[in-house]
Amino acid sequence: MKNYLIAKSRRLRSTPYTSRIEKQGVTAYTVYNHMLLPAAFGSLEESCDHLKKDVQVWDVAAERQVEIVGKDAAKLVQLMTCRDLSKSKIGRCYYCPIIDENGKMVNDPVILKLDENRFWISIADSDVIFFAKGLAHGHKFDVNIFEPNVDIIAVQGPKSFALMEKIFGKKILDLKFFGFDFYDFQGTKHLIARSGWSKQGGFEIYVENTSSGVQLYDKLFEQGKDLNVKAGCPNLIERIESGLLSYGNDFDNNDNPYECGFEKYVNLDNNIEFLGKEKLKDIKSKGIERKLMGVILDLEKLSITKSLDIYEKEKKIGDLRSACFSPYFKKVIGIAMISEPFCKASQTVYLNIDGKKVSGKVCDLPFI
Amino acid sequence: MKNYLIAKSRRLRSTPYTSRIEKQGVTAYTVYNHMLLPAAFGSLEESCDHLKKDVQVWDVAAERQVEIVGKDAAKLVQLMTCRDLSKSKIGRCYYCPIIDENGKMVNDPVILKLDENRFWISIADSDVIFFAKGLAHGHKFDVNIFEPNVDIIAVQGPKSFALMEKIFGKKILDLKFFGFDFYDFQGTKHLIARSGWSKQGGFEIYVENTSSGVQLYDKLFEQGKDLNVKAGCPNLIERIESGLLSYGNDFDNNDNPYECGFEKYVNLDNNIEFLGKEKLKDIKSKGIERKLMGVILDLEKLSITKSLDIYEKEKKIGDLRSACFSPYFKKVIGIAMISEPFCKASQTVYLNIDGKKVSGKVCDLPFI
């Protein structure tokens, strides 16, 4: 595949860490929430290997926040998601499908409950802010909706715990998975969550004080030398192996949460009001016609730039949406939307790639 | 400035013409509405020169459509814009600021009135679809909102008229500026508007039938040989010289339409209902505190990747948001948000660029 440059401009926003990652060897960007998100520091395979063994610091400022604050904040947040947040607690993160009037996916953010009337929606790549503004206006909600100045630094990998302990002390280790709290760095409080877009463990630092955040970014590298810390970014191989789905890649506004395997976040038996609830009840009672599944292909290299058709004999039964070579499986693995009754483990499939017939097998997610 | 690659994926959607433009020499992409938008075919200066003299065919599929159809379609469209559409006509395009509850810009699309109850909003780079869905739900509007399968081909430049006449016949020349109609190409009807994101004249073909559109794309190059047709894309130099503003670059959700110079599209003295109307009345009565202006700098090269501070003596008075070297002026020209009372032609300003003090002058837009 030929390589193309990214044409930078103010519209593809830089982050407070951009000048740093460019010195640290970022080689490719993607664009996420109208912002530059590093996509590679040289070899994806070496980065994946390093992430699984050591610790990485990521510029994930592109995970933008939508702040919703005010008397009706909880009502508005609930209206957007099919996950029942009526018992949600301050200091916790909630992975929530955001749903439209047709029961289709709008986003799959992590929602942080900062206070009874104050939330941050930490969004995937779509403008949830305008969905919230539209709903608030129509429903005459008493809320304020804006993008706060928050630029996340993620610290990911098995040695992230040791690195964070060096800087924030032992108490950071008490933080439970998907919990968050405030921790001091040189006189500035930072919101830190035990979360992140890898399955290797770690933290996300929600930096509001930019100058303190930039100092903290540098401190992580200073203190992490003996832990073999490196600059990194969400890793395509690691996220596919782990079955971490990506809005826009694996699913989008044409798919419903059941098709995406999000059934445990769909709560229909209650009195809460949210968009698409009746549609989702209908889908649940009828059953879905297709589902996101893993596929393992007899192939050693594949770059996906758009959906690729998947066949069973001569019949198109689905489409491959993400893929990479996995050093662990020594094959190409991918995430595909596959129709009933073919969306079951061990189903044989094939694809036409560059004029060649490539065979593969369906499997459950995650791969590892 | 160092160059970086773009990491392609399904999330950065390809267009039906991507494989063609990659053979035709596209060198850089930007991302616009979650889709690849070509940003350069080699030299920007040569492309600008060619666009002003001959004719170019552009893959601008990234100008996505939001279709709003149904009994309350006109009401919803009007609710989103401060431009009075009560006398709008079928077959016409309307440039419309989309406004939020704070009177700030959400987008600046061209809206096509397809029927009394059916509109296409041809959007700049933000997810207007979710704003519309939120408003429709809250207001209980009877509408259907979706992204139709439309991938625009633009034909731009002074010889675009001759090229389009070759394919569609003399009647295409009767189309008035910002009018649209349906024209036959080998048995398929295509919606064609006299519009486009340059000031060199031309057309936009709203391709719904993809396979016919791809044939038409090829036909434009076949028939355009003697007109020196080339593949191109919206040109940074041409659009800045012409004062064509860009959402995300020159203005965004932090700016109001008066600051952007859109006052002729703000209609307050009427009974129509739209978001932010009271805020805009308030802004109008108080007067604005800053405005988008042109600047001409004593400099021969500048690439903008984020806002640059602009000073008058020691005082920060604004920020430069877009810039390029203009072969016409033989200087760097740019678009900047500048505070009162400095936002007037001939005001002297300076910037610190790479540690050097660079002086310049404010001017009115457009430059040419």
XYZ file of C-alpha atoms in Angstrom:
736
model
C 0.000 0.000 0.000
C 1.328 3.419 -0.954
C 1.763 5.960 1.823
C 0.228 9.425 1.862
C 1.020 12.487 3.928
C -1.383 14.160 6.291
C -1.992 17.823 5.443
C -1.902 19.567 8.808
C -4.055 22.586 9.580
C -5.693 24.245 12.585
C -8.861 22.187 11.851
C -6.913 18.994 12.666
C -6.121 20.267 16.135
C -2.710 19.741 17.720
C -2.475 18.765 21.403
C -0.286 20.178 24.214
C 1.974 17.135 23.680
C 2.276 17.258 19.866
C 5.691 18.935 19.829
C 6.927 16.291 22.291
C 5.693 13.213 20.408
C 7.150 14.623 17.187
C 10.566 14.711 18.864
C 9.923 11.215 20.247
C 9.449 9.704 16.798
C 5.764 9.610 15.880
C 5.581 8.494 12.226
C 1.858 8.475 11.439
C -1.267 10.240 12.598
C -4.927 9.531 12.396
C -7.622 12.162 13.034
C -10.062 11.622 15.890
C -12.578 14.174 17.129
C -11.050 16.763 14.777
C -7.689 16.302 16.519
C -4.363 14.611 15.747
C -4.087 11.173 17.358
C -0.705 9.447 16.992
C -1.128 6.126 15.153
C 2.428 4.776 14.958
C 5.917 5.245 16.330
C 7.694 3.096 13.748
C 6.813 -0.624 13.809
C 3.344 -1.568 15.115
C 4.626 -5.018 16.049
C 7.528 -3.740 18.139
C 5.236 -1.223 19.855
C 2.705 -3.971 20.617
C 5.408 -6.173 22.076
C 6.718 -3.314 24.211
C 3.213 -2.377 25.421
C 2.637 -5.941 26.623
C 5.928 -6.044 28.568
C 6.742 -2.554 29.824
C 5.002 0.819 29.997
C 4.028 3.470 27.449
C 2.882 7.073 27.707
C 0.237 8.050 25.149
C -0.974 11.432 23.880
C -4.703 10.663 23.710
C -5.928 14.253 24.003
C -8.165 13.356 21.022
C -10.388 11.524 23.507
C -12.322 14.761 23.977
C -14.755 15.447 26.800
C -18.309 16.731 26.584
C -19.160 18.328 29.918
C -22.815 18.332 30.916
C -23.584 20.280 34.054
C -26.755 21.651 35.628
C -30.059 20.701 37.193
C -31.081 18.355 34.344
C -27.614 16.926 33.587
C -28.389 13.391 34.809
C -31.660 13.351 32.880
C -29.929 14.376 29.642
C -27.074 11.891 30.065
C -29.562 9.078 30.703
C -31.624 10.111 27.679
C -28.591 9.443 25.456
C -27.666 5.960 26.685
C -29.395 2.570 26.949
C -27.296 1.748 30.036
C -29.212 2.308 33.273
C -27.291 5.008 35.147
C -29.889 5.461 37.914
C -27.568 3.856 40.476
C -24.354 5.401 39.120
C -21.850 6.722 41.648
C -19.641 9.787 41.814
C -16.021 8.768 41.185
C -16.866 5.968 38.739
C -16.503 5.556 34.962
C -19.268 3.892 32.911
C -18.860 2.468 29.401
C -22.113 3.490 27.680
C -23.498 2.988 24.184
C -25.035 6.280 22.986
C -28.138 5.495 20.931
C -30.223 7.423 18.382
C -33.972 7.343 17.737
C -33.555 4.279 15.493
C -31.730 2.262 18.159
C -28.436 2.741 16.280
C -25.011 3.594 17.715
C -23.958 7.269 17.907
C -20.829 6.740 20.032
C -19.458 4.438 22.759
C -17.938 6.756 25.366
C -16.830 6.273 28.925
C -18.981 8.533 31.097
C -17.426 9.948 34.275
C -19.791 10.994 37.047
C -18.069 14.011 38.601
C -21.022 15.065 40.734
C -24.767 14.382 40.911
C -25.292 17.161 38.351
C -21.989 17.059 36.468
C -20.656 14.541 33.939
C -17.834 14.183 31.440
C -18.587 12.114 28.379
C -15.194 10.878 27.156
C -16.081 10.353 23.518
C -15.112 8.156 20.601
C -14.940 9.802 17.157
C -18.291 11.594 16.655
C -19.663 14.988 17.742
C -21.748 13.936 20.749
C -21.688 17.590 21.857
C -24.154 18.538 19.107
C -26.414 15.547 19.870
C -26.522 16.710 23.502
C -27.153 20.341 22.524
C -29.999 19.334 20.196
C -31.656 17.145 22.837
C -31.240 19.763 25.566
C -32.872 22.458 23.436
C -35.794 20.298 22.375
C -36.457 19.025 25.895
C -35.887 22.477 27.448
C -33.336 21.006 29.862
C -31.580 23.272 32.318
C -27.981 22.303 31.464
C -24.738 23.786 30.238
C -22.934 21.751 27.544
C -19.378 22.451 26.409
C -15.997 20.928 25.617
C -13.777 21.527 28.650
C -10.022 22.022 28.318
C -9.015 18.407 29.035
C -6.106 16.666 27.272
C -5.685 13.074 28.406
C -2.317 11.392 28.925
C -2.625 7.595 29.121
C -0.057 5.465 30.946
C -0.496 1.871 29.768
C 1.246 -1.483 30.177
C 2.101 -3.824 33.069
C 4.748 -1.463 34.467
C 2.324 1.511 34.457
C 1.518 0.748 38.113
C 5.168 1.018 39.157
C 5.629 4.220 37.179
C 2.513 5.892 38.556
C 3.455 4.854 42.111
C 6.825 6.599 41.719
C 5.072 9.865 40.923
C 1.831 9.733 42.929
C 2.734 7.369 45.772
C 1.246 4.078 46.950
C -2.338 5.367 47.166
C -2.667 5.402 43.363
C -2.595 1.593 43.549
C -5.831 1.601 45.584
C -7.737 2.969 42.602
C -10.113 0.269 41.361
C -10.715 -0.515 37.668
C -12.953 2.224 36.174
C -12.685 4.275 39.363
C -11.246 7.798 39.386
C -9.982 10.231 41.980
C -7.847 13.371 42.269
C -4.085 13.156 42.845
C -1.510 15.845 43.468
C 1.438 16.509 41.158
C 3.692 19.339 42.338
C 0.791 21.271 43.837
C -1.758 20.661 41.063
C -4.642 18.188 41.391
C -5.220 15.884 38.403
C -8.209 13.619 37.830
C -6.827 10.117 37.244
C -8.875 7.084 36.223
C -7.820 3.438 36.150
C -8.763 2.942 32.538
C -7.347 3.128 29.040
C -7.658 1.821 25.529
C -5.562 -1.325 25.991
C -6.026 -4.515 27.975
C -2.526 -4.266 29.462
C -3.634 -2.235 32.500
C -3.013 1.390 33.264
C -4.286 4.880 33.906
C -5.698 7.904 32.142
C -4.782 11.356 33.442
C -7.447 13.930 32.573
C -5.229 17.024 32.330
C -7.096 20.315 32.875
C -4.084 22.393 33.934
C -2.103 22.301 30.684
C 1.221 23.589 31.999
C 1.204 21.122 34.902
C 0.195 18.365 32.473
C 3.123 19.052 30.179
C 5.486 18.918 33.176
C 3.857 15.652 34.229
C 4.310 14.283 30.690
C 8.049 14.953 30.938
C 8.211 13.587 34.502
C 6.717 10.266 33.357
C 9.643 9.814 30.958
C 12.231 10.965 33.533
C 10.931 8.604 36.224
C 10.251 5.767 33.790
C 13.769 5.343 32.402
C 14.538 2.225 34.448
C 11.102 0.802 33.545
C 11.899 1.124 29.819
C 9.125 3.682 29.268
C 8.445 4.688 25.663
C 6.107 7.034 23.847
C 3.275 5.093 22.256
C -0.322 5.225 21.120
C -3.384 2.978 20.957
C -1.986 -0.063 19.139
C -3.959 -1.638 16.286
C -2.636 -5.148 16.955
C -3.166 -5.075 20.711
C -6.667 -3.614 20.441
C -7.812 -6.177 17.852
C -6.320 -9.112 19.806
C -8.095 -7.778 22.912
C -11.393 -7.239 21.072
C -11.499 -3.520 21.920
C -13.993 -2.207 19.395
C -13.580 1.122 17.596
C -16.485 3.402 16.598
C -16.159 4.182 12.890
C -13.981 1.154 12.256
C -15.896 -1.844 13.623
C -19.331 -0.271 13.993
C -21.073 3.018 13.291
C -24.452 4.746 13.033
C -25.731 1.884 10.827
C -25.366 -0.735 13.606
C -27.301 -1.421 16.803
C -25.753 -2.290 20.193
C -26.862 -5.939 20.062
C -25.029 -6.413 16.769
C -21.924 -4.964 18.443
C -22.072 -7.373 21.385
C -23.010 -4.637 23.863
C -26.071 -6.464 25.290
C -24.824 -6.191 28.848
C -25.008 -2.395 28.528
C -28.587 -2.423 27.209
C -31.066 -2.159 30.106
C -34.658 -2.308 28.921
C -36.576 -3.513 31.989
C -36.929 -0.254 33.880
C -38.727 3.091 33.801
C -35.821 5.182 32.556
C -36.273 7.142 29.336
C -33.725 7.013 26.510
C -33.723 7.334 22.714
C -34.453 4.197 20.729
C -35.773 2.217 23.718
C -38.824 0.854 21.857
C -36.678 0.027 18.808
C -34.228 -1.877 20.999
C -37.080 -3.819 22.651
C -38.262 -4.729 19.179
C -34.767 -5.801 18.058
C -34.314 -7.841 21.231
C -37.602 -9.684 20.798
C -36.983 -10.447 17.113
C -33.310 -11.308 17.570
C -30.421 -9.869 15.561
C -29.559 -10.819 11.990
C -25.794 -10.237 12.201
C -23.057 -9.763 14.760
C -19.488 -8.532 15.181
C -17.152 -11.541 15.331
C -13.467 -12.271 15.114
C -11.938 -13.793 11.976
C -8.547 -15.463 11.560
C -7.277 -15.448 7.978
C -4.682 -17.630 6.264
C -2.689 -14.551 5.393
C 0.363 -12.756 6.743
C -0.316 -9.152 5.778
C -3.405 -6.983 5.344
C -4.151 -3.269 5.673
C -7.807 -2.338 5.782
C -8.818 1.000 4.277
C -12.503 0.108 3.811
C -14.872 -2.819 4.382
C -13.959 -6.026 2.523
C -16.674 -8.512 1.526
C -16.682 -11.896 3.259
C -18.141 -14.986 1.552
C -19.376 -18.448 2.407
C -19.159 -20.358 -0.879
C -20.608 -17.840 -3.393
C -22.771 -15.995 -0.898
C -21.759 -12.676 0.686
C -22.243 -13.146 4.423
C -20.492 -10.148 5.934
C -17.733 -7.572 5.817
C -14.315 -7.274 7.383
C -13.908 -3.886 9.075
C -10.535 -3.967 10.892
C -7.524 -6.260 10.491
C -3.820 -6.588 11.213
C -1.089 -9.212 11.297
C -0.924 -10.673 14.796
C 2.562 -11.829 15.834
C 0.838 -13.964 18.508
C -1.267 -15.948 16.003
C 1.220 -15.517 13.166
C -1.769 -14.778 10.943
C -3.993 -11.867 10.022
C -6.823 -11.386 12.518
C -9.753 -9.066 12.134
C -13.163 -7.875 13.257
C -16.111 -8.483 10.941
C -19.873 -8.009 10.866
C -21.239 -11.435 9.905
C -24.833 -12.476 9.149
C -26.847 -15.207 10.809
C -26.464 -18.181 10.759
C -22.768 -17.777 9.870
C -21.770 -15.656 12.910
C -20.567 -18.613 14.974
C -17.111 -19.834 15.934
C -15.399 -22.204 13.460
C -17.484 -21.094 10.477
C -15.283 -21.255 7.371
C -15.252 -18.091 5.243
C -13.257 -16.611 2.406
C -12.320 -13.219 0.989
C -11.009 -12.055 -2.380
C -7.857 -10.067 -1.702
C -5.833 -8.655 -4.596
C -7.454 -11.227 -6.906
C -6.612 -14.174 -4.635
C -9.010 -16.320 -2.653
C -8.038 -16.229 1.026
C -9.697 -18.605 3.496
C -10.329 -18.061 7.171
C -12.364 -18.993 10.215
C -14.835 -17.074 12.360
C -14.106 -16.951 16.109
C -15.423 -15.328 19.266
C -14.095 -12.011 20.580
C -11.733 -11.269 22.232
C -8.998 -13.253 20.498
C -6.822 -13.297 23.637
C 8.057 21.327 8.853
C 8.490 17.565 9.061
C 5.970 15.438 7.199
C 3.868 12.677 8.738
C 1.911 9.858 7.178
C -1.804 9.382 7.489
C -2.762 6.012 9.029
C -5.646 4.830 6.872
C -8.518 2.799 8.295
C -12.207 2.189 7.613
C -13.005 5.024 10.083
C -11.346 7.504 7.700
C -13.711 6.545 4.924
C -12.537 6.172 1.334
C -14.693 7.533 -1.504
C -15.766 5.904 -4.785
C -13.013 7.944 -6.462
C -10.138 7.211 -4.022
C -8.499 4.535 -6.183
C -8.623 6.962 -9.138
C -7.094 9.976 -7.385
C -4.338 7.753 -6.002
C -3.413 6.812 -9.576
C -3.688 10.493 -10.556
C -1.046 11.560 -8.073
C -2.672 12.687 -4.830
C 0.158 13.300 -2.339
C -1.603 14.388 0.853
C -4.958 13.900 2.512
C -6.883 15.699 5.152
C -9.852 14.191 7.008
C -13.244 15.880 6.689
C -16.522 14.486 7.982
C -14.727 11.221 8.881
C -13.694 10.826 5.227
C -10.529 11.236 3.161
C -10.395 14.586 1.375
C -7.462 15.078 -1.017
C -5.366 18.066 0.094
C -2.562 18.168 -2.498
C -1.502 16.811 -5.856
C 2.123 17.893 -5.627
C 2.722 21.660 -5.582
C -0.094 23.845 -4.143
C 1.170 26.796 -6.185
C 1.090 24.969 -9.502
C -2.382 23.578 -8.702
C -3.618 27.065 -7.811
C -2.253 28.470 -11.044
C -3.866 25.661 -13.053
C -7.222 26.076 -11.257
C -7.289 29.770 -12.173
C -6.571 29.090 -15.866
C -8.076 25.742 -16.831
C -10.370 23.152 -15.242
C -10.021 20.628 -12.408
C -12.071 17.642 -11.274
C -12.233 17.221 -7.495
C -13.165 14.261 -5.292
C -15.138 16.150 -2.651
C -17.256 13.209 -1.463
C -16.249 14.356 2.044
C -18.826 17.131 1.653
C -21.430 14.777 3.150
C -25.168 15.322 3.034
C -27.643 15.220 5.892
C -31.055 14.450 4.416
C -34.056 15.778 6.337
C -37.388 14.624 4.994
C -40.935 14.574 6.353
C -43.812 16.740 7.478
C -41.680 18.861 9.852
C -38.521 18.987 7.713
C -38.738 22.707 6.920
C -39.399 23.527 10.578
C -36.343 21.553 11.715
C -34.053 23.038 9.048
C -35.178 26.557 9.982
C -34.640 25.826 13.688
C -30.955 25.167 12.959
C -30.134 28.310 10.981
C -30.315 32.077 11.550
C -30.924 32.608 7.823
C -34.601 33.157 7.030
C -35.603 30.267 4.745
C -39.333 31.061 4.753
C -39.195 32.184 1.109
C -36.706 29.510 -0.020
C -37.347 27.839 -3.380
C -37.062 24.276 -4.640
C -34.023 23.987 -6.898
C -31.928 26.530 -5.012
C -28.882 26.270 -2.715
C -28.629 28.429 0.428
C -25.431 29.145 2.350
C -26.566 28.987 5.996
C -24.798 29.424 9.325
C -25.952 26.659 11.697
C -26.190 28.084 15.222
C -26.291 26.594 18.724
C -28.156 27.794 21.825
C -25.321 30.204 22.646
C -25.432 31.877 19.235
C -22.179 30.131 18.239
C -21.335 28.433 14.929
C -21.990 24.678 14.566
C -21.379 24.460 10.812
C -21.723 26.567 7.629
C -23.354 24.273 5.086
C -25.032 24.861 1.770
C -28.650 23.740 2.117
C -30.388 22.366 -0.981
C -34.166 22.536 -1.055
C -35.156 19.367 -2.943
C -38.851 19.620 -2.161
C -41.119 21.478 0.278
C -40.513 18.696 2.817
C -37.075 17.469 1.745
C -33.641 19.053 2.186
C -29.982 18.146 1.838
C -27.609 19.895 4.217
C -24.222 19.779 2.476
C -22.038 20.049 5.536
C -18.652 21.385 6.550
C -16.630 19.314 9.032
C -18.945 18.622 12.008
C -21.654 16.035 12.694
C -24.761 18.118 11.964
C -26.683 14.825 11.665
C -26.572 14.345 15.457
C -27.573 17.975 16.121
C -30.597 17.427 13.853
C -31.464 14.089 15.488
C -31.268 15.607 18.972
C -33.475 18.563 18.025
C -35.995 16.358 16.215
C -36.376 14.060 19.228
C -36.749 16.856 21.726
C -39.257 18.761 19.598
C -41.122 15.568 18.612
C -40.765 16.469 14.925
C -42.134 14.135 12.297
C -38.966 13.766 10.190
C -36.518 11.171 8.944
C -32.833 12.129 9.226
C -30.027 10.174 7.568
C -26.840 10.414 5.510
C -27.795 9.558 1.923
C -25.368 7.849 -0.443
C -24.094 11.018 -2.152
C -20.469 11.468 -3.254
C -19.856 14.869 -4.846
C -17.578 15.437 -7.835
C -16.696 19.115 -8.263
C -15.695 20.550 -11.644
C -13.994 23.899 -11.031
C -12.131 26.528 -13.008
C -12.875 28.866 -15.938
C -12.971 25.994 -18.459
C -15.437 23.991 -16.310
C -18.278 25.471 -18.369
C -16.832 24.196 -21.646
C -16.164 20.773 -20.164
C -19.630 20.395 -18.662
C -21.220 21.573 -21.924
C -19.402 18.809 -23.805
C -20.993 16.173 -21.571
C -24.388 17.618 -20.642
C -25.079 19.956 -23.582
C -25.824 23.677 -23.798
C -28.627 23.627 -21.220
C -26.123 23.160 -18.359
C -24.996 26.746 -19.076
C -28.481 28.050 -18.182
C -27.986 26.960 -14.573
C -27.736 30.072 -12.397
C -25.247 30.480 -9.537
C -26.460 28.438 -6.535
C -29.217 26.873 -8.632
C -29.434 23.117 -9.180
C -31.269 20.795 -11.535
C -31.136 17.213 -12.811
C -29.130 16.306 -15.918
C -28.816 13.050 -17.811
C -25.547 11.152 -18.209
C -25.887 7.941 -20.231
C -29.382 7.266 -18.918
C -28.808 8.274 -15.282
C -30.050 11.555 -13.799
C -27.558 13.476 -11.664
C -28.285 16.479 -9.466
C -25.896 19.233 -10.534
C -25.472 22.588 -8.791
C -23.591 25.650 -9.996
C -21.461 25.917 -6.915
C -18.151 24.783 -5.484
C -15.431 25.615 -3.030
C -13.459 27.975 -5.275
C -14.137 31.392 -6.761
C -13.083 30.252 -10.253
C -16.594 29.120 -11.245
C -17.893 25.631 -11.721
C -20.268 22.867 -10.763
C -20.853 20.226 -8.117
C -22.313 16.890 -9.197
C -24.194 15.213 -6.340
C -23.627 11.563 -7.321
C -26.231 9.163 -5.917
C -25.751 6.393 -8.487
C -22.176 5.408 -7.674
C -21.435 3.313 -10.754
C -22.718 6.027 -13.101
C -20.754 8.590 -11.076
C -17.515 6.695 -11.483
C -18.105 6.490 -15.251
C -18.831 10.209 -15.263
C -15.607 10.861 -13.341
C -13.658 9.070 -16.079
C -15.634 10.803 -18.831
C -14.701 14.231 -17.441
C -11.025 13.379 -17.933
C -11.605 11.842 -21.382
C -13.558 14.851 -22.650
C -11.359 17.377 -20.874
C -8.031 16.460 -22.479
C -8.001 19.409 -24.871
C -9.053 21.716 -22.011
C -6.013 20.643 -19.975
C -8.194 19.056 -17.270
C -6.373 17.827 -14.143
C -7.297 16.111 -10.917
C -7.326 18.616 -8.072
C -8.816 19.481 -4.727
C -9.892 22.540 -2.744
C -6.756 24.694 -2.923
C -5.467 26.407 0.227
C -3.991 29.360 -1.668
C -7.020 29.974 -3.877
C -9.471 29.706 -0.999
C -7.540 32.119 1.238
C -7.043 34.657 -1.571
C -10.798 34.408 -2.257
C -11.731 34.697 1.431
C -13.595 31.370 1.443
C -13.780 30.577 5.142
C -13.306 27.089 6.538
C -15.145 25.728 9.617
C -12.562 24.366 12.055
C -9.781 26.441 10.511
C -10.988 30.039 10.510
C -13.907 29.716 12.921
C -15.539 27.088 15.095
C -18.030 26.516 17.926
C -16.345 29.299 19.946
C -17.247 32.012 17.418
C -20.506 33.747 16.497
C -21.683 34.528 12.935
C -21.119 38.287 13.303
C -17.475 37.688 14.202
C -17.192 35.574 11.042
C -18.595 38.278 8.793
C -21.815 36.372 8.112
C -24.162 39.247 9.081
C -26.018 39.104 5.763
C -27.115 35.561 6.648
C -28.407 36.548 10.100
C -32.092 37.481 9.914
C -33.462 38.623 13.268
C -36.453 40.806 12.363
C -39.059 38.116 11.748
C -41.214 35.548 13.551
C -39.151 32.474 12.641
C -37.774 30.330 15.437
C -34.131 29.234 15.560
C -31.536 28.405 18.200
C -29.580 31.287 19.659
C -31.895 34.003 18.280
C -32.045 35.990 21.532
C -28.279 35.650 21.999
C -27.694 36.965 18.480
C -30.014 39.920 19.112
C -28.009 40.667 22.207
C -24.691 40.391 20.337
C -26.014 42.616 17.555
C -27.159 45.320 19.931
C -23.912 45.328 21.929
C -21.659 45.036 18.858
C -18.876 42.493 18.390
C -15.511 42.611 20.098
C -13.480 40.897 17.368
C -13.741 39.925 13.718
C -12.197 37.681 11.060
C -9.893 39.768 8.870
C -7.180 39.243 6.301
C -3.511 39.755 7.154
C -0.557 40.165 4.800
C 2.780 39.264 6.370
C 6.329 40.234 5.399
C 7.218 36.590 5.007
C 7.601 34.115 2.154
C 6.690 30.816 3.819
C 4.361 29.712 6.606
C 2.475 26.517 7.434
C -0.198 26.822 10.090
C -0.839 23.802 12.316
C -2.517 25.749 15.131
C -3.456 29.346 16.008
C -0.561 31.806 16.191
C -0.738 34.847 18.453
C -0.896 38.263 16.796
C 0.394 41.390 18.570
C 0.136 45.167 18.389
C 3.226 46.405 20.218
C 3.298 44.172 23.334
C -0.435 43.469 23.421
C -1.988 40.268 22.073
C -4.798 41.384 19.775
C -5.748 38.217 17.913
C -4.766 34.905 16.391
C -3.832 33.761 12.916
C -5.864 30.686 11.934
C -5.014 29.939 8.284
C -2.116 31.061 6.105
C -0.198 30.285 2.925
C 2.296 31.867 0.554
C 0.374 33.678 -2.184
C 2.210 33.808 -5.523
C -0.104 36.728 -6.445
C 0.988 38.907 -3.506
C 4.451 37.316 -3.283
C 3.910 37.283 0.495
C 2.234 35.124 3.119
C -1.464 35.930 3.470
C -3.771 34.620 6.160
C -7.087 34.770 7.974
C -7.090 35.952 11.579
C -9.542 36.708 14.374
C -8.622 40.227 15.528
C -9.984 42.240 18.456
C -11.557 45.690 18.363
C -10.331 48.336 17.706
C -7.526 46.653 15.741
C -9.737 44.777 13.239
C -9.511 47.432 10.541
C -7.628 47.615 7.258
C -4.033 48.970 7.421
C -3.585 48.166 11.120
C 0.061 47.173 11.661
C 0.585 43.893 13.547
C 3.376 41.470 14.285
C 3.874 37.791 15.082
C 6.721 35.820 16.645
C 7.591 33.049 14.202
C 10.477 30.679 14.947
C 11.903 33.258 17.333
C 11.760 36.080 14.772
C 9.535 39.143 14.810
C 7.492 39.253 11.592
C 5.456 42.338 10.745
C 2.276 42.555 8.726
C -0.863 44.502 7.937
C -4.543 43.803 8.487
C -6.796 43.985 5.406
C -10.381 43.324 4.386
C -11.541 39.981 3.011
C -11.482 38.729 0.297
C -7.903 39.495 -0.742
C -8.753 39.283 -4.440
